Short mmCIF file of C-alpha atoms in Angstrom, two decimals:
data_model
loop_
_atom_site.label_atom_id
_atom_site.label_comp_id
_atom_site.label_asym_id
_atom_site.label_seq_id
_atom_site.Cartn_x
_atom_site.Cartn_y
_atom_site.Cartn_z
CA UNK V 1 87.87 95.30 117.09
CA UNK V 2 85.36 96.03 113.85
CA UNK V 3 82.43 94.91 115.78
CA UNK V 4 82.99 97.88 118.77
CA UNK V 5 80.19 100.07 118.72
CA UNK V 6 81.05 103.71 117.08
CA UNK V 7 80.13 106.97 118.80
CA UNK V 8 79.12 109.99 116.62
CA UNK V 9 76.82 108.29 114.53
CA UNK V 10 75.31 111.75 112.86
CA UNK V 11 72.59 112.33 110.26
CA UNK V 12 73.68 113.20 107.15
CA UNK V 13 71.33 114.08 103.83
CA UNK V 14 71.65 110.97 101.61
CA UNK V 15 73.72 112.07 98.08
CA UNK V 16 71.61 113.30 95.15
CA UNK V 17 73.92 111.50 93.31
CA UNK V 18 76.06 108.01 93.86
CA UNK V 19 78.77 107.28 91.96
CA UNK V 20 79.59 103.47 92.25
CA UNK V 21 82.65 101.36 90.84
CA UNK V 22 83.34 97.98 91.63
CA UNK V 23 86.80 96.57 90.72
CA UNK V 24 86.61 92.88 90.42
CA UNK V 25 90.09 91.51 91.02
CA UNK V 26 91.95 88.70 89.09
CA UNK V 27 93.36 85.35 91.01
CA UNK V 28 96.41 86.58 92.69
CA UNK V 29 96.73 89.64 92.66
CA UNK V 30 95.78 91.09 96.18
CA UNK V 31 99.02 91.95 96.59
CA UNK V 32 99.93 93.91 93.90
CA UNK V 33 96.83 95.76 93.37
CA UNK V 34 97.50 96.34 97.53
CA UNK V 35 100.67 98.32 96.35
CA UNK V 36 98.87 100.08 93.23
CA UNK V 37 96.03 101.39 96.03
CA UNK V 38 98.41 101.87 99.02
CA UNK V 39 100.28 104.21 96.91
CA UNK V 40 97.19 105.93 95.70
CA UNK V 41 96.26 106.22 99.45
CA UNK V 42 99.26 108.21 100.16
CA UNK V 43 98.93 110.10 96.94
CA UNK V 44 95.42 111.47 97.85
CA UNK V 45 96.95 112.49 101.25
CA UNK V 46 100.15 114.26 99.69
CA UNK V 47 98.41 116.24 96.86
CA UNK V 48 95.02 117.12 98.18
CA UNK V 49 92.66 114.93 96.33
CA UNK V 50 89.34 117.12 96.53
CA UNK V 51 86.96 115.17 97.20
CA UNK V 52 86.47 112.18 100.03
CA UNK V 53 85.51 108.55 98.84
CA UNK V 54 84.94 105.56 100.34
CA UNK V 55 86.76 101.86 99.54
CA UNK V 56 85.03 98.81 100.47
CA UNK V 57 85.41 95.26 99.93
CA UNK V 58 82.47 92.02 100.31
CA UNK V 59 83.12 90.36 103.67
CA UNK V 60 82.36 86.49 101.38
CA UNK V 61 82.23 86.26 97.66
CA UNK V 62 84.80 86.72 95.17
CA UNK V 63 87.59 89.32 95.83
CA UNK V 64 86.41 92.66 94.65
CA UNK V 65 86.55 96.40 95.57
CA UNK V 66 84.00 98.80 95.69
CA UNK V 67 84.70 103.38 95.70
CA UNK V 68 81.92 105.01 96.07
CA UNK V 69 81.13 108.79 95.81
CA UNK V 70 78.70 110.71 97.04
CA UNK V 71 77.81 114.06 95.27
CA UNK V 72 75.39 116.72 96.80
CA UNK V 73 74.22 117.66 92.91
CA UNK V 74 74.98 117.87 89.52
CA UNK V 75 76.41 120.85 89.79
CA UNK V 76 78.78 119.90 92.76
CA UNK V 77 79.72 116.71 90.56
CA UNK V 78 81.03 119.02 88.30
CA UNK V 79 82.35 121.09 90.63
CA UNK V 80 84.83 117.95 91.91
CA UNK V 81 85.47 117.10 88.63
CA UNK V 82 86.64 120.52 87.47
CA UNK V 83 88.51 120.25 91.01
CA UNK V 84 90.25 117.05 90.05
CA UNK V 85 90.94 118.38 86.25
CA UNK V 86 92.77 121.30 87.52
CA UNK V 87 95.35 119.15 90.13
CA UNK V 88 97.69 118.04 87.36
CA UNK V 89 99.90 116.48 89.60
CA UNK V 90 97.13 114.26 91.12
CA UNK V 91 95.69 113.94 87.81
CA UNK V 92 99.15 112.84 86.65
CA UNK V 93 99.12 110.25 89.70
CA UNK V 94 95.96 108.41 89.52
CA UNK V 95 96.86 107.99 85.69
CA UNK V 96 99.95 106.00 86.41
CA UNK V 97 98.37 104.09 88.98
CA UNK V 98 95.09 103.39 87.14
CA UNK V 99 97.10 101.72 84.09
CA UNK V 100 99.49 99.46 86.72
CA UNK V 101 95.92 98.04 87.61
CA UNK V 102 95.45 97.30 84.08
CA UNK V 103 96.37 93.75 84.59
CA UNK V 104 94.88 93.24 87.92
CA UNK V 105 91.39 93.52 87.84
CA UNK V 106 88.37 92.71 85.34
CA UNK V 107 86.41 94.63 83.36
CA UNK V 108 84.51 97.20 86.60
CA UNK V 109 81.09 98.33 86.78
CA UNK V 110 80.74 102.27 86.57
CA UNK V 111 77.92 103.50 87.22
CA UNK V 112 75.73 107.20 88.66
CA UNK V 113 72.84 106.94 90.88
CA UNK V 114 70.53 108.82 91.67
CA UNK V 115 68.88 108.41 95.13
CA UNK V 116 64.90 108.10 94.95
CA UNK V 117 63.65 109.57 98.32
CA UNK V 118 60.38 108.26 97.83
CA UNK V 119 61.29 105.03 97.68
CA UNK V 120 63.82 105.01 100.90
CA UNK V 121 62.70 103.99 104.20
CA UNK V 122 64.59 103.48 107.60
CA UNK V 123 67.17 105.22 109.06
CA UNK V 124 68.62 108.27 107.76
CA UNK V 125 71.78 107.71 105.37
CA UNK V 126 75.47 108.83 106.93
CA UNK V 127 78.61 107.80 106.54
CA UNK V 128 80.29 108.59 109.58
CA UNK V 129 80.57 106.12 112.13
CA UNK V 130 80.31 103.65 109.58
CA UNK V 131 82.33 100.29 109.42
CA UNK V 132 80.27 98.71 107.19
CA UNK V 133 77.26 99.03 104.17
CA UNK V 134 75.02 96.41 103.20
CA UNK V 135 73.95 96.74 99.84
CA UNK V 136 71.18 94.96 97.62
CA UNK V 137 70.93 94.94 94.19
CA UNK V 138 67.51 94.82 92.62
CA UNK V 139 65.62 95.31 89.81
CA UNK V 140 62.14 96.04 91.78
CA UNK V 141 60.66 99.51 91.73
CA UNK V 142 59.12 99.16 95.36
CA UNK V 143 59.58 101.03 98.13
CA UNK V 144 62.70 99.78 100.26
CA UNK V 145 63.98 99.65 103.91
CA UNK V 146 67.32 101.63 103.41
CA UNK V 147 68.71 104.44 101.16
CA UNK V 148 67.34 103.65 97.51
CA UNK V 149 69.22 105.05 94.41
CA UNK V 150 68.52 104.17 90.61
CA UNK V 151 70.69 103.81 87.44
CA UNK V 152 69.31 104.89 84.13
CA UNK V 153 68.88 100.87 83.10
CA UNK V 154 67.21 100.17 85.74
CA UNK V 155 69.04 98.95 88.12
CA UNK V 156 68.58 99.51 91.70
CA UNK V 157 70.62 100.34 94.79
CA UNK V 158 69.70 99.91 98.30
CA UNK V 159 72.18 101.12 100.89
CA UNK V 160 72.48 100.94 104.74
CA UNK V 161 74.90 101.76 106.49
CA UNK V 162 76.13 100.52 110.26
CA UNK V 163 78.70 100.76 112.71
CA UNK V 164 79.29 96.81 113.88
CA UNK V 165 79.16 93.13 111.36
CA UNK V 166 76.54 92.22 113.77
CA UNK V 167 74.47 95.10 112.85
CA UNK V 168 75.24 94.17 109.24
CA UNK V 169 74.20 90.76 109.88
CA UNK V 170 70.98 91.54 110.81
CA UNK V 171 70.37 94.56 108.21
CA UNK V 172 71.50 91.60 105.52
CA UNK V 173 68.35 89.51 106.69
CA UNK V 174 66.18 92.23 106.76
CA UNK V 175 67.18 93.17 102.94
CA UNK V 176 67.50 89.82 101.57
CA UNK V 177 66.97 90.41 97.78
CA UNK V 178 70.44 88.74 98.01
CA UNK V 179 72.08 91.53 100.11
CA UNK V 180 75.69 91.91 100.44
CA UNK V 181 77.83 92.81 103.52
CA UNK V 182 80.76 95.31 102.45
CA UNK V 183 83.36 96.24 105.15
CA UNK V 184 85.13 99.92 104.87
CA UNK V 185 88.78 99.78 103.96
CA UNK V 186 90.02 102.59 106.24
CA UNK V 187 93.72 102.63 104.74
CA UNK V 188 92.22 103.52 101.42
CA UNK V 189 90.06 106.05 99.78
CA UNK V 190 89.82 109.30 101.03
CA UNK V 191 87.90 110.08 104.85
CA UNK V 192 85.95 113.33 105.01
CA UNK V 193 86.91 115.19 108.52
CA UNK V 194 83.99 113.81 110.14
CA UNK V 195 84.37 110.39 109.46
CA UNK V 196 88.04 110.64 111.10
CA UNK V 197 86.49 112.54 113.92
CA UNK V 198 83.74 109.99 114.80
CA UNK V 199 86.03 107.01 114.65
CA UNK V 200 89.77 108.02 114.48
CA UNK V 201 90.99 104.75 115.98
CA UNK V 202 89.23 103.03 112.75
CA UNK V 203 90.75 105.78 109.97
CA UNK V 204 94.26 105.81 111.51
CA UNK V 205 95.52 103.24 108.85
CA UNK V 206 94.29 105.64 106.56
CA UNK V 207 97.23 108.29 105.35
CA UNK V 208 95.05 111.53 105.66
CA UNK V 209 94.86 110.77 109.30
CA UNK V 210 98.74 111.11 109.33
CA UNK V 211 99.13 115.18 107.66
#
């Protein structure tokens, strides 16, 4: 069940650089866009999509998904991006499938950020083991009990990241600043190795899990 507790919980070095989009989605159409990202799903799988990402969706609220990826530097954003240029076929792919969205969604949020270590408190960031992230938005410049990470206008991003909703729960509270729970989609995005490895029960929806 999503609230079993996850072995393999390692640290990881939070991203220099977080690349958020949120995909608001218009009445009625969970199931289509389901199709549009299922596809993409197995895409990424089939044509070795270079870089892993991370879907995730509010537990309450309006119906909306969130990607986000993680990038060690500038230089290794570039480096993906170059890496995604060069896959034509891919390329090709998540073209097609970005347009069929089209008239699915609202306009998204799109946004870099970069993560401000000495503002971040609490446990280390990492991604594997993780079920869910709790995420406050902000415009405050104090320091913050999570992983903190800024946009150019302003606008800030505090991240944790736990295994169980209970955990989330409580990690909510502790926030507040009108925190948001956001449960992983495991049969989209992209897992990296060690995410499958820590939880493979979890990821197995997930079409990388299947090559």
């Amino acid at each position: 069940t999503e609230d079993l507790a996850v072995p393999g919980m390692e640290q990881e070095r939070p991203p220099a650089i977080l690349h958020i989009f949120r995909e608001p989605l218009n009445p009625g159409s969970e199931a289509a866009y389901k199709a549009v990202e299922d596809d993409t799903a197995r895409l990424c799988a089939e044509l070795n999509c270079p870089h892993p990402h991370l879907a995730l969706e509010p537990v309450a609220g309006p119906k909306e998904v969130w990607w986000l990826n993680a990038f060690e530097s500038d230089l290794d954003k570039q480096r993906v991006e170059t890496a995604y240029a060069e896959n034509r076929a891919l390329m090709a792919a998540l073209t097609r499938n970005s347009a069929r969205k089209g008239a699915l969604t609202g306009a998204p949020v799109n946004t870099y950020a970069r993560y401000r270590a000495d503002l971040s408190l609490g446990s280390p960031w990492t991604l594997t083991g993780a079920r869910f992230v709790v995420v406050a938005i902000t415009q405050q410049a104090d320091i913050a009990d999570g992983s903190v990470f800024d946009t150019t206008d302003g606008t800030r991003y505090i991240l944790r990241q736990v295994a169980t909703r209970q955990q989330a729960e409580a990690e909510a509270s502790r926030l507040r600043r009108g925190a948001q729970i956001l449960a992983v989609l495991p049969q989209w995005g992209l897992p990296a190795k060690e995410w499958v490895a820590a939880d493979p029960h979890f990821w197995a929806a997930n079409p990388v899990s299947r090559k």
